[in-house]
Coordinates of C-alpha atoms and ligand atoms in Angstrom, one line a residue:
M1489 CA 52.8 -50.8 -11.2
T1490 CA 53.8 -51.8 -7.5
K1491 CA 54.5 -49.0 -5.4
E1492 CA 56.5 -50.4 -2.3
G1493 CA 56.5 -48.1 0.7
H1494 CA 53.4 -46.4 -0.4
K1495 CA 50.9 -46.6 2.6
Y1496 CA 47.4 -47.7 2.6
I1497 CA 44.9 -47.1 5.0
F1498 CA 41.3 -49.3 4.5
V1499 CA 38.2 -47.9 6.0
L1500 CA 35.8 -50.4 6.8
G1501 CA 32.2 -50.4 8.3
G1502 CA 30.9 -52.4 11.1
V1503 CA 27.5 -53.0 12.7
M1504 CA 25.2 -51.0 10.3
S1505 CA 25.4 -48.7 7.2
G1506 CA 25.3 -44.8 7.5
V1507 CA 27.6 -44.6 10.1
G1508 CA 30.0 -42.0 8.5
K1509 CA 32.7 -44.0 6.8
G1510 CA 32.8 -41.2 4.1
V1511 CA 33.4 -38.4 6.7
V1512 CA 36.0 -40.6 8.5
T1513 CA 37.9 -41.3 5.3
S1514 CA 37.7 -37.6 4.4
S1515 CA 39.0 -36.6 7.7
I1516 CA 41.8 -38.9 7.8
G1517 CA 42.6 -37.6 4.3
L1518 CA 42.7 -33.9 5.6
L1519 CA 44.7 -34.8 8.7
L1520 CA 47.6 -36.5 7.0
Q1521 CA 47.7 -33.9 4.3
Q1522 CA 47.9 -31.3 7.2
K1523 CA 51.0 -33.5 8.3
G1524 CA 52.5 -32.7 5.3
Y1525 CA 51.9 -36.0 3.0
P1526 CA 50.2 -36.2 -0.3
V1527 CA 47.1 -38.2 0.0
N1528 CA 44.6 -39.6 -2.5
L1529 CA 41.1 -41.0 -1.1
V1530 CA 39.6 -43.9 -3.0
K1531 CA 35.9 -45.1 -2.8
V1532 CA 35.0 -48.5 -3.8
D1533 CA 31.3 -49.1 -4.3
P1534 CA 30.4 -52.6 -4.3
Y1535 CA 27.5 -52.5 -6.3
L1536 CA 27.3 -53.7 -10.2
N1537 CA 26.3 -50.4 -11.8
V1538 CA 29.5 -49.4 -13.8
D1539 CA 29.3 -45.9 -12.6
A1540 CA 26.6 -43.9 -10.7
G1541 CA 25.4 -41.8 -13.6
T1542 CA 22.4 -44.1 -14.5
M1543 CA 21.2 -44.2 -10.9
N1544 CA 17.9 -42.2 -9.8
P1545 CA 19.0 -39.6 -7.2
T1546 CA 16.0 -40.9 -5.0
E1547 CA 17.9 -44.3 -4.9
H1548 CA 21.3 -43.3 -4.7
G1549 CA 21.8 -39.3 -3.8
E1550 CA 23.5 -37.0 -5.9
V1551 CA 25.9 -38.1 -9.0
F1552 CA 29.1 -36.3 -8.4
V1553 CA 31.0 -35.7 -11.6
L1554 CA 34.8 -35.8 -11.5
R1555 CA 36.9 -33.1 -13.4
S1556 CA 37.5 -36.1 -16.1
G1557 CA 33.8 -36.4 -16.3
L1558 CA 33.4 -39.7 -14.6
E1559 CA 30.1 -39.8 -12.8
T1560 CA 30.8 -41.1 -9.2
D1561 CA 29.2 -41.4 -5.7
Q1562 CA 28.5 -38.3 -3.7
D1563 CA 31.3 -39.3 -1.4
M1564 CA 33.7 -38.4 -3.8
G1565 CA 32.4 -34.8 -3.3
N1566 CA 33.0 -34.9 0.1
Y1567 CA 36.6 -36.4 -0.3
E1568 CA 37.2 -33.4 -2.9
R1569 CA 35.8 -30.8 -0.2
F1570 CA 37.9 -32.1 2.4
L1571 CA 41.0 -32.4 0.8
G1572 CA 40.6 -29.2 -1.2
R1573 CA 41.7 -30.7 -4.6
D1574 CA 40.5 -32.7 -7.4
L1575 CA 40.5 -36.7 -7.5
V1576 CA 40.9 -38.7 -10.8
N1577 CA 39.1 -41.7 -12.2
D1578 CA 41.6 -44.3 -10.4
D1579 CA 40.2 -43.1 -7.0
Y1580 CA 36.7 -44.7 -7.6
M1581 CA 35.8 -48.0 -8.4
T1582 CA 32.5 -50.3 -8.4
S1583 CA 32.4 -54.0 -8.9
G1584 CA 30.6 -53.2 -12.2
M1585 CA 33.9 -51.3 -13.4
V1586 CA 36.0 -54.2 -12.1
Y1587 CA 33.8 -57.2 -13.6
Q1588 CA 33.7 -54.9 -16.9
S1589 CA 37.4 -54.9 -17.5
I1590 CA 37.9 -58.6 -16.6
I1591 CA 34.9 -59.7 -19.0
A1592 CA 36.5 -57.5 -21.8
R1593 CA 39.9 -58.9 -21.2
E1594 CA 38.4 -62.4 -21.2
R1595 CA 36.4 -61.9 -24.7
T1596 CA 39.6 -60.8 -26.3
L1597 CA 41.4 -63.9 -25.1
K1598 CA 43.8 -61.8 -23.0
Y1599 CA 43.6 -64.5 -20.2
G1600 CA 45.1 -67.0 -22.9
G1601 CA 42.5 -69.6 -22.4
K1602 CA 42.6 -69.7 -18.7
C1603 CA 39.4 -70.3 -16.5
V1604 CA 38.9 -66.8 -15.3
E1605 CA 37.8 -66.9 -11.5
A1606 CA 36.7 -64.5 -8.7
I1607 CA 40.0 -65.6 -6.9
P1608 CA 42.6 -64.8 -8.1
H1609 CA 41.4 -62.6 -11.2
V1610 CA 38.6 -60.5 -9.7
R1611 CA 41.0 -60.0 -6.6
D1612 CA 44.1 -59.1 -8.5
E1613 CA 41.9 -56.7 -10.7
I1614 CA 41.3 -54.9 -7.6
I1615 CA 44.6 -54.7 -6.2
E1616 CA 45.9 -53.3 -9.5
R1617 CA 43.4 -50.7 -9.6
M1618 CA 44.2 -49.7 -5.8
E1619 CA 47.8 -49.6 -6.8
A1620 CA 47.1 -47.5 -9.8
A1621 CA 45.4 -44.9 -7.9
A1622 CA 48.4 -45.0 -5.5
S1623 CA 50.9 -44.1 -8.2
Y1624 CA 48.9 -40.9 -9.2
N1625 CA 49.9 -37.5 -8.6
G1626 CA 52.9 -38.2 -6.3
S1627 CA 50.3 -39.7 -3.6
R1628 CA 52.3 -41.0 -0.7
I1629 CA 49.2 -42.4 1.3
S1630 CA 45.9 -44.0 -0.2
V1631 CA 42.9 -43.9 2.0
I1632 CA 40.5 -46.5 0.7
E1633 CA 36.8 -46.5 1.8
I1634 CA 35.3 -50.0 0.8
G1635 CA 31.4 -49.4 0.7
G1636 CA 28.8 -51.5 2.7
T1637 CA 29.2 -53.1 6.1
I1638 CA 31.2 -56.1 7.2
G1639 CA 29.0 -59.1 6.6
D1640 CA 27.7 -58.1 3.3
F1641 CA 28.1 -60.3 0.4
Q1642 CA 29.0 -57.6 -2.0
N1643 CA 32.1 -56.3 -0.6
I1644 CA 33.9 -59.5 0.5
L1645 CA 36.2 -59.5 -2.7
F1646 CA 37.2 -56.1 -2.0
I1647 CA 38.2 -57.1 1.6
E1648 CA 40.1 -60.0 0.4
A1649 CA 41.9 -57.8 -2.0
A1650 CA 43.0 -55.5 1.0
R1651 CA 44.0 -58.6 3.2
V1652 CA 46.3 -59.9 0.5
L1653 CA 47.8 -56.3 0.2
K1654 CA 48.5 -56.2 3.9
M1655 CA 50.3 -59.7 3.3
K1656 CA 52.3 -58.2 0.5
Y1657 CA 53.2 -55.3 2.4
P1658 CA 52.9 -55.8 6.1
E1659 CA 54.3 -52.8 7.2
D1660 CA 52.5 -50.4 4.8
V1661 CA 48.5 -51.4 5.3
L1662 CA 46.2 -50.2 8.0
F1663 CA 42.6 -51.2 8.7
V1664 CA 40.3 -48.5 10.3
M1665 CA 37.0 -49.9 11.4
V1666 CA 34.2 -47.5 11.7
S1667 CA 31.8 -49.0 14.0
Y1668 CA 28.5 -48.1 15.9
L1669 CA 28.0 -48.4 19.5
P1670 CA 24.2 -48.2 20.4
V1671 CA 22.8 -46.4 23.7
P1672 CA 19.4 -48.3 23.8
G1673 CA 17.0 -46.2 25.4
S1674 CA 15.7 -48.8 27.7
I1675 CA 19.1 -49.5 29.0
G1676 CA 20.6 -46.0 28.8
E1677 CA 24.2 -47.5 28.5
M1678 CA 26.6 -47.5 25.7
K1679 CA 27.0 -51.1 24.4
T1680 CA 30.2 -52.4 22.9
K1681 CA 28.8 -56.0 22.0
P1682 CA 27.7 -55.3 18.3
T1683 CA 31.2 -53.8 17.8
Q1684 CA 33.0 -56.9 19.0
M1685 CA 30.8 -59.2 16.8
A1686 CA 31.7 -57.3 13.8
I1687 CA 35.4 -57.4 14.6
R1688 CA 35.0 -60.9 14.9
Q1689 CA 33.5 -61.2 11.7
L1690 CA 36.1 -59.1 10.2
N1691 CA 38.7 -61.5 11.7
S1692 CA 37.0 -64.5 10.1
Y1693 CA 38.1 -62.8 6.7
G1694 CA 41.7 -62.8 8.0
V1695 CA 41.6 -59.1 8.7
Q1696 CA 42.5 -57.5 12.0
P1697 CA 41.5 -53.9 12.4
D1698 CA 44.3 -51.5 13.7
F1699 CA 42.0 -48.7 14.7
I1700 CA 38.5 -48.4 15.7
V1701 CA 36.4 -45.3 15.2
A1702 CA 33.8 -45.5 17.8
R1703 CA 30.5 -43.9 16.4
S1704 CA 28.0 -43.1 19.0
K1705 CA 25.6 -40.5 20.5
E1706 CA 28.3 -39.8 23.1
P1707 CA 31.8 -39.6 23.4
V1708 CA 33.3 -43.1 24.5
D1709 CA 34.6 -43.2 28.0
E1710 CA 37.6 -44.7 29.3
K1711 CA 36.1 -47.8 30.6
R1712 CA 34.6 -48.7 27.2
K1713 CA 37.8 -48.0 25.3
E1714 CA 39.4 -50.5 27.6
K1715 CA 36.8 -53.2 26.9
L1716 CA 37.0 -52.6 23.3
S1717 CA 40.8 -52.6 23.4
I1718 CA 40.9 -55.9 25.1
S1719 CA 38.2 -57.7 23.5
C1720 CA 39.1 -56.3 19.9
N1721 CA 42.8 -56.5 20.2
V1722 CA 43.5 -52.9 19.5
L1723 CA 45.8 -50.6 21.3
K1724 CA 43.8 -48.5 23.4
N1725 CA 45.0 -45.1 22.1
R1726 CA 43.8 -46.4 18.7
I1727 CA 40.4 -46.5 19.6
I1728 CA 38.9 -43.2 18.5
S1729 CA 35.8 -41.4 20.0
A1730 CA 33.5 -40.1 17.3
P1731 CA 30.3 -38.6 19.1
D1732 CA 27.4 -37.3 16.9
I1733 CA 28.3 -33.7 15.9
K1734 CA 26.5 -30.6 14.5
S1735 CA 28.4 -30.6 11.1
I1736 CA 30.6 -33.1 9.3
Y1737 CA 33.4 -30.3 9.3
D1738 CA 33.9 -30.9 12.9
A1739 CA 34.8 -34.3 12.5
P1740 CA 38.6 -33.9 11.8
I1741 CA 38.7 -31.5 14.8
N1742 CA 37.1 -33.9 16.9
F1743 CA 39.4 -36.9 16.0
E1744 CA 42.3 -34.9 16.8
K1745 CA 41.0 -34.7 20.5
D1746 CA 42.1 -38.3 20.6
K1747 CA 45.4 -37.7 18.6
L1748 CA 44.2 -39.5 15.6
S1749 CA 46.7 -38.4 13.0
D1750 CA 49.7 -38.8 15.4
A1751 CA 48.5 -42.1 16.1
L1752 CA 48.0 -42.9 12.5
L1753 CA 51.6 -41.9 11.6
D1754 CA 52.8 -43.8 14.6
A1755 CA 51.2 -46.9 13.1
L1756 CA 52.4 -46.4 9.5
K1757 CA 55.9 -45.6 10.8
L1758 CA 56.0 -42.2 9.1
P1759 CA 57.6 -39.1 10.6
E1760 CA 55.2 -36.1 11.1
K1761 CA 56.6 -33.7 8.3
R1762 CA 54.9 -30.9 9.9
R1763 CA 52.8 -29.9 12.7
A1764 CA 49.2 -30.2 11.5
S1765 CA 47.5 -26.8 11.7
L1766 CA 43.8 -26.7 11.5
A1767 CA 43.5 -23.0 12.1
A1768 CA 42.0 -22.2 8.7
W1769 CA 39.5 -25.2 8.8
K1770 CA 38.6 -24.5 12.5
K1771 CA 37.6 -20.9 11.5
F1772 CA 35.6 -22.3 8.7
S1773 CA 33.9 -25.0 10.8
L1774 CA 32.9 -22.5 13.3
A1775 CA 31.7 -20.3 10.7
I1776 CA 29.4 -22.9 9.2
A1777 CA 28.0 -24.0 12.3
N1778 CA 27.5 -20.6 13.8
E1779 CA 23.8 -20.6 14.9
K1780 CA 23.9 -17.0 15.9
A1781 CA 25.0 -15.7 12.5
P1782 CA 22.1 -13.8 10.8
R1783 CA 20.2 -15.8 8.5
V1784 CA 19.8 -16.0 4.8
N1785 CA 16.8 -17.8 3.4
I1786 CA 17.2 -19.8 0.5
A1787 CA 14.5 -21.8 -1.6
I1788 CA 15.3 -24.8 -3.8
V1789 CA 12.9 -25.5 -6.1
G1790 CA 13.6 -29.3 -7.0
K1791 CA 11.7 -32.6 -7.5
Y1792 CA 13.7 -35.4 -6.2
F1793 CA 12.0 -35.9 -2.9
D1794 CA 9.1 -38.1 -3.6
T1795 CA 10.4 -40.5 -0.7
G1796 CA 10.9 -37.6 1.8
D1797 CA 13.1 -34.6 2.6
F1798 CA 16.0 -36.6 3.5
V1799 CA 16.5 -37.8 0.1
L1800 CA 16.2 -34.5 -1.4
A1801 CA 19.1 -33.2 0.8
D1802 CA 21.2 -36.0 -0.5
A1803 CA 20.1 -35.6 -4.3
Y1804 CA 21.4 -31.9 -4.1
L1805 CA 24.4 -32.3 -1.7
S1806 CA 26.9 -30.4 -3.5
V1807 CA 24.4 -27.5 -4.0
I1808 CA 23.6 -27.5 -0.3
E1809 CA 27.2 -27.3 0.6
A1810 CA 28.2 -24.6 -2.0
I1811 CA 25.3 -22.4 -0.5
K1812 CA 26.7 -23.0 3.0
F1813 CA 30.3 -22.3 2.1
S1814 CA 29.3 -19.0 0.5
A1815 CA 27.1 -18.0 3.1
A1816 CA 29.5 -18.7 5.9
K1817 CA 32.2 -16.8 4.2
L1818 CA 29.8 -13.6 4.3
G1819 CA 29.2 -14.4 7.9
R1820 CA 25.8 -15.7 7.6
R1821 CA 24.0 -18.9 8.2
A1822 CA 21.8 -20.3 5.1
D1823 CA 18.5 -21.3 6.0
I1824 CA 17.5 -23.8 3.2
T1825 CA 13.9 -24.7 2.4
W1826 CA 12.9 -27.3 -0.1
I1827 CA 10.1 -26.3 -2.4
N1828 CA 8.3 -29.3 -4.5
S1829 CA 7.9 -28.0 -7.8
K1830 CA 4.9 -30.0 -8.2
D1831 CA 3.3 -28.0 -5.7
L1832 CA 4.0 -24.8 -8.0
E1833 CA 2.4 -26.2 -11.0
H1834 CA -1.4 -25.2 -10.3
G1835 CA -3.0 -22.8 -8.4
G1836 CA -1.3 -19.6 -10.1
A1837 CA -0.1 -16.6 -8.4
K1838 CA -1.5 -18.1 -5.0
A1839 CA 0.7 -21.2 -5.3
T1840 CA 4.1 -19.2 -6.1
A1841 CA 3.3 -16.5 -3.6
V1842 CA 5.0 -18.7 -0.9
L1843 CA 8.4 -17.8 -2.7
A1844 CA 7.9 -14.1 -1.9
K1845 CA 9.6 -14.6 1.6
F1846 CA 12.8 -16.0 0.4
N1847 CA 16.0 -13.9 -0.1
G1848 CA 16.9 -16.2 -3.1
I1849 CA 15.7 -18.8 -5.0
I1850 CA 17.8 -21.8 -6.7
V1851 CA 16.6 -24.4 -9.6
P1852 CA 19.2 -27.0 -9.4
G1853 CA 19.9 -29.6 -12.2
G1854 CA 17.3 -32.3 -13.2
F1855 CA 16.1 -34.6 -15.9
G1856 CA 12.5 -35.2 -17.8
E1857 CA 9.1 -33.7 -17.6
S1858 CA 7.8 -34.1 -14.0
G1859 CA 7.6 -30.7 -12.0
I1860 CA 8.9 -28.6 -14.8
E1861 CA 5.8 -26.2 -15.2
G1862 CA 6.4 -25.6 -11.5
K1863 CA 9.9 -24.8 -12.0
L1864 CA 8.9 -22.2 -14.7
N1865 CA 6.5 -20.7 -12.5
A1866 CA 9.1 -20.1 -9.9
I1867 CA 11.5 -18.8 -12.2
R1868 CA 9.0 -16.1 -13.6
F1869 CA 8.1 -15.3 -10.3
A1870 CA 12.0 -14.6 -9.3
R1871 CA 12.3 -12.7 -12.3
E1872 CA 9.1 -10.5 -12.0
K1873 CA 9.6 -10.0 -8.2
K1874 CA 13.2 -9.2 -8.8
I1875 CA 14.2 -12.2 -6.3
P1876 CA 18.0 -13.3 -6.7
Y1877 CA 17.7 -16.4 -8.8
F1878 CA 20.5 -19.0 -9.5
G1879 CA 19.7 -21.8 -12.2
L1880 CA 22.0 -24.6 -12.5
C1881 CA 21.9 -26.7 -15.6
Y1882 CA 18.3 -27.5 -16.0
G1883 CA 17.5 -24.4 -14.0
M1884 CA 19.4 -22.3 -16.6
Q1885 CA 17.7 -24.1 -19.5
L1886 CA 14.4 -23.5 -17.9
M1887 CA 15.3 -19.8 -17.1
V1888 CA 15.8 -19.3 -20.8
I1889 CA 12.6 -21.1 -21.6
E1890 CA 10.6 -18.9 -19.5
Y1891 CA 12.3 -15.7 -20.9
A1892 CA 11.3 -16.9 -24.4
R1893 CA 7.7 -17.7 -23.3
N1894 CA 7.0 -14.7 -21.3
V1895 CA 9.2 -11.8 -22.7
L1896 CA 9.8 -13.2 -26.3
K1897 CA 6.1 -14.3 -26.4
L1898 CA 7.0 -17.5 -27.8
K1899 CA 4.1 -19.4 -26.1
D1900 CA 5.3 -22.9 -27.1
A1901 CA 8.9 -22.4 -26.3
N1902 CA 10.2 -25.7 -24.6
T1903 CA 13.1 -28.2 -24.3
T1904 CA 12.9 -31.3 -26.7
E1905 CA 13.8 -33.1 -23.8
I1906 CA 10.0 -32.8 -23.0
K1907 CA 8.4 -31.7 -26.0
K1908 CA 9.9 -33.2 -29.2
S1909 CA 7.5 -31.3 -31.5
A1910 CA 7.7 -27.9 -29.7
V1911 CA 7.0 -25.1 -32.4
D1912 CA 10.0 -23.0 -30.7
P1913 CA 12.9 -25.6 -29.4
V1914 CA 14.7 -23.2 -27.6
V1915 CA 16.4 -25.8 -25.7
D1916 CA 17.4 -28.8 -28.1
V1917 CA 19.4 -31.9 -27.8
M1918 CA 23.1 -31.6 -28.7
L1919 CA 24.0 -33.0 -32.1
E1920 CA 26.5 -35.7 -30.6
Q1921 CA 23.6 -36.7 -28.2
K1922 CA 21.4 -37.6 -30.8
K1923 CA 22.8 -40.9 -31.6
H1924 CA 23.6 -42.0 -28.0
L1925 CA 19.6 -41.5 -27.2
A1926 CA 18.7 -43.5 -30.5
D1927 CA 20.9 -46.3 -29.4
N1928 CA 19.7 -46.2 -25.9
K1929 CA 23.5 -45.6 -24.7
Y1930 CA 22.9 -43.6 -21.6
G1931 CA 25.8 -44.8 -19.6
G1932 CA 28.6 -42.1 -19.2
T1933 CA 27.6 -40.6 -22.7
M1934 CA 26.3 -37.0 -21.5
R1935 CA 28.6 -34.2 -22.0
L1936 CA 30.4 -34.6 -19.0
G1937 CA 33.4 -32.9 -17.2
V1938 CA 35.5 -30.0 -17.5
Y1939 CA 35.0 -27.6 -20.4
P1940 CA 36.4 -23.9 -20.8
C1941 CA 34.2 -21.1 -20.6
Y1942 CA 34.8 -17.7 -21.9
L1943 CA 33.4 -14.9 -19.7
K1944 CA 32.0 -11.4 -21.3
K1945 CA 33.2 -8.3 -20.1
G1946 CA 30.9 -6.2 -18.2
T1947 CA 28.8 -9.0 -17.1
L1948 CA 27.8 -10.4 -13.6
A1949 CA 29.7 -13.5 -14.5
R1950 CA 33.0 -11.9 -15.3
A1951 CA 32.7 -9.7 -12.3
A1952 CA 32.1 -12.8 -9.8
Y1953 CA 34.8 -14.8 -11.4
K1954 CA 37.3 -11.8 -11.8
K1955 CA 38.8 -13.7 -14.7
E1956 CA 38.1 -14.1 -18.7
L1957 CA 38.5 -17.8 -18.8
V1958 CA 37.3 -20.3 -16.5
E1959 CA 36.7 -24.2 -16.4
E1960 CA 33.5 -26.0 -15.1
R1961 CA 32.0 -29.4 -14.6
H1962 CA 29.0 -30.3 -16.8
R1963 CA 26.5 -33.1 -17.1
H1964 CA 24.0 -32.6 -19.8
R1965 CA 22.5 -33.8 -23.2
Y1966 CA 20.6 -30.6 -24.1
E1967 CA 21.8 -27.0 -24.9
I1968 CA 20.4 -23.4 -25.6
N1969 CA 19.5 -23.7 -29.6
Q1970 CA 21.9 -21.5 -31.4
A1971 CA 18.9 -20.3 -33.7
Y1972 CA 17.3 -18.5 -30.5
V1973 CA 20.3 -16.8 -29.3
K1974 CA 20.0 -13.4 -31.3
P1975 CA 16.3 -13.1 -30.6
L1976 CA 16.8 -13.9 -27.0
E1977 CA 19.7 -11.3 -26.9
K1978 CA 17.8 -8.8 -28.6
A1979 CA 15.1 -9.4 -25.9
G1980 CA 17.7 -8.4 -23.2
L1981 CA 19.0 -11.6 -22.1
V1982 CA 22.7 -11.9 -22.0
F1983 CA 24.9 -14.9 -22.7
S1984 CA 27.8 -13.9 -20.6
G1985 CA 29.6 -17.2 -20.9
T1986 CA 30.1 -19.3 -24.0
S1987 CA 32.6 -22.1 -25.1
P1988 CA 35.6 -20.4 -26.6
D1989 CA 34.4 -20.7 -30.1
S1990 CA 31.2 -19.1 -29.0
V1991 CA 28.9 -22.0 -30.1
L1992 CA 27.7 -23.2 -26.7
M1993 CA 25.8 -20.8 -24.3
E1994 CA 27.2 -21.7 -20.9
I1995 CA 25.9 -18.7 -18.9
A1996 CA 22.8 -16.6 -19.3
E1997 CA 22.0 -13.6 -17.1
L1998 CA 19.9 -10.5 -17.0
P1999 CA 21.8 -7.0 -16.6
R2000 CA 22.2 -5.8 -13.2
S2001 CA 20.1 -2.7 -14.3
V2002 CA 16.9 -5.0 -14.6
H2003 CA 17.4 -7.6 -12.0
P2004 CA 19.6 -7.7 -8.9
F2005 CA 20.8 -11.2 -9.7
M2006 CA 19.3 -13.4 -12.4
L2007 CA 21.8 -15.8 -13.5
G2008 CA 22.0 -19.5 -14.9
T2009 CA 24.8 -21.9 -15.8
Q2010 CA 24.8 -24.7 -18.2
F2011 CA 27.7 -26.4 -16.0
H2012 CA 27.4 -27.4 -12.2
P2013 CA 29.4 -24.8 -10.3
E2014 CA 28.5 -26.7 -7.1
F2015 CA 30.9 -29.5 -7.9
Q2016 CA 34.0 -27.0 -7.5
A2017 CA 32.9 -25.2 -4.2
R2018 CA 35.3 -26.0 -1.4
P2019 CA 35.0 -25.1 2.1
L2020 CA 38.1 -22.7 2.1
A2021 CA 37.3 -21.5 -1.6
P2022 CA 33.8 -20.9 -1.9
H2023 CA 32.5 -20.6 -5.4
P2024 CA 32.3 -17.0 -6.6
L2025 CA 28.9 -17.3 -8.6
F2026 CA 27.4 -18.8 -5.4
T2027 CA 29.0 -16.1 -3.4
E2028 CA 27.4 -13.5 -5.6
F2029 CA 24.0 -15.0 -5.4
I2030 CA 24.3 -15.1 -1.8
R2031 CA 25.5 -11.4 -1.6
A2032 CA 22.5 -10.5 -3.5
A2033 CA 20.2 -12.5 -1.6
I2034 CA 21.6 -10.8 1.8
S2035 CA 21.2 -7.3 0.2
R2036 CA 17.3 -8.2 -0.9
K2037 CA 16.9 -9.1 2.9
R2038 CA 18.2 -5.8 3.8
K2039 CA 15.9 -3.8 1.7
K2040 CA 12.9 -5.7 2.6
Ligands
LIG109 N1 18.2 -32.5 -18.5 C1 19.0 -31.4 -18.9 C2 20.0 -31.8 -19.8 O1 20.2 -33.1 -20.1 C3 19.7 -30.8 -17.8 C4 20.7 -31.8 -17.1 C5 21.1 -31.2 -15.6 O2 20.3 -30.5 -15.1 N2 22.0 -31.9 -15.0 O3 20.7 -31.2 -20.7

C-alpha cells in the first residue's frame, strides 16, 4: 500500500544514547501538527523482544499500553502526550516483530521456496510496516524514530530500509540527526568532532542527514553552526540548537527559536497550512515548570528502584507525568518522593510514620511478591490517617486486600498472585488467564488495552469524570474476586466502576463521608493523561491532596 507523496522524517541518534531522540520526534510531531498536518509518530526498537511487555521495568522503564492493548516502549507515551492523541499498533515495531512475521511466512511457504535473507526480505518487511503506518488515519507526515545510535549493529537494517525509502521517494524523505556536542570540563569549549564522525559513519551507510539537532549543555553558537554546516554538508538554517532544558515540554518552544517547523516544511516542499500557534502549549509548559507555584507533596510507594532512583522514575513515567499535569492545572507544583515499599515492611508504626508528612499517597502498578506488605502498610496508614490515596491497578487490588484484612477482619485475605492457598483469595486470577499461566504464555496475554467502565451515580469517580461510561486502558491478570464483592460492600467499600455487565470491579472507593479521597482503579488512568487534558481522577486526587495541605 504505497503512499506516494506521503512524507517521512527519520530521526536518528549520533555520538551516544540518551540524547533525547524521543523528545525531538515528539516535538517535530507537535510542531507539524500545529502547522495543520496530520502526523503519526513511529518508534522503531531494534531489540529482539516482540514487544516491551515481558521486560522488567528496571531494565527498560515503563511499559506503555496503547489503546489497542499493544505493550510498547515508554517513548510511545511521550508521543501520545505531545500529539494529544492515540497511536496504533502500526506505529510501533521491534526487530522481534519484524522477524516473527518473516519467520511465520517462511514456515507457511509464503516465500515460495526462496532463500529468505536480511536483504531484501527483512528490509522490505520494515518498509512495508512503515508504509502501513503512513496509511493510517489520514496521516500526511510520518516521523519515525530509529532507536539506538549510529554505529550499532542492531539498527542497521532499519537505516537501510530508510535509505531505500528515500531512493524510492527522493522528494518525500528527510533525515534528522540528533547528535551530542560535549563541552569537556578541561577544555571548556563545545566540540563538534564527535558529531562530524557520527555523520561520516551515517554517510558510509549511504545516508546524508538533512537536519542536525545539536544537543548540548549550552545553545550552539553561530561559529559552530558554520563549522558543522560545512563539515557535515547540512544547510546552516537546518542546524537546530537544542540546549539542556528544565522540562521536556519546553523542547518544541525552543526548537521554534531556530524556526524548525518552517525549515522542515521548506525541506519537505509543503506549504504552511496555518500559522503554528503554541499558545496553549506555552501556557502549559510555563505552568508545569513554575518553580514558584505552591507545592503539593506526593509519595509514590513502589518497588522498581533497586538500581537507583533514576530507574524508578522511568518505571513510572506516565504516573509522574499524570501527577504533574493535574498539579499544573490546579496551579501547583508536584513534589514527588519515592518511598521504597520494602522499607515499610518492618518497624511497624515507626516505619509508616514517614508517610504522615505527605499530602497524598500513590501505590502504582506492579507484579509479584516483593515489597507487598510494605505497600499494604502504606495503604492502611493512608486509610486510617485520612490521607488522600490513589491506587493504580495493583494499588487498587492491594487497597481492597487491606480493607478485607483490617475492616472485614479476614486476616488471611490476599491475592493468589502471591499466595495460591490463601484462605480468602480476595483478588484472584482471571478465568481466561489461568490457561496462559499454565502454558507459560506470558507475551501479550494479559487483559490489555481499552475496556468500557460504567460509573455508579453519587460516587467520587462519577463526579470526577462527569460521565456515566468511560474507556480506560488495562494491563493485568488478576481481578477482585466476585465472591467477596457483597461482603466488602456491606463493610463500606464502594465499587463505583464496573464492566458494563457488572462482573468486573474496575474502581473501588470509600465514601467521602468516611475518607477525603481513597480510590483505586483496576485500569491505568495514567496512560490517557495528556498535557492539555489532564486525567480527571488524577486531578481530583491532587485537589484532595491540596485541601489536606491547607487543613494541616
Ligand atoms: N499484578 C497485578 C495483576 O496482574 C497488577 C498488575 C498491574 O499493576 N499492572 O493483576
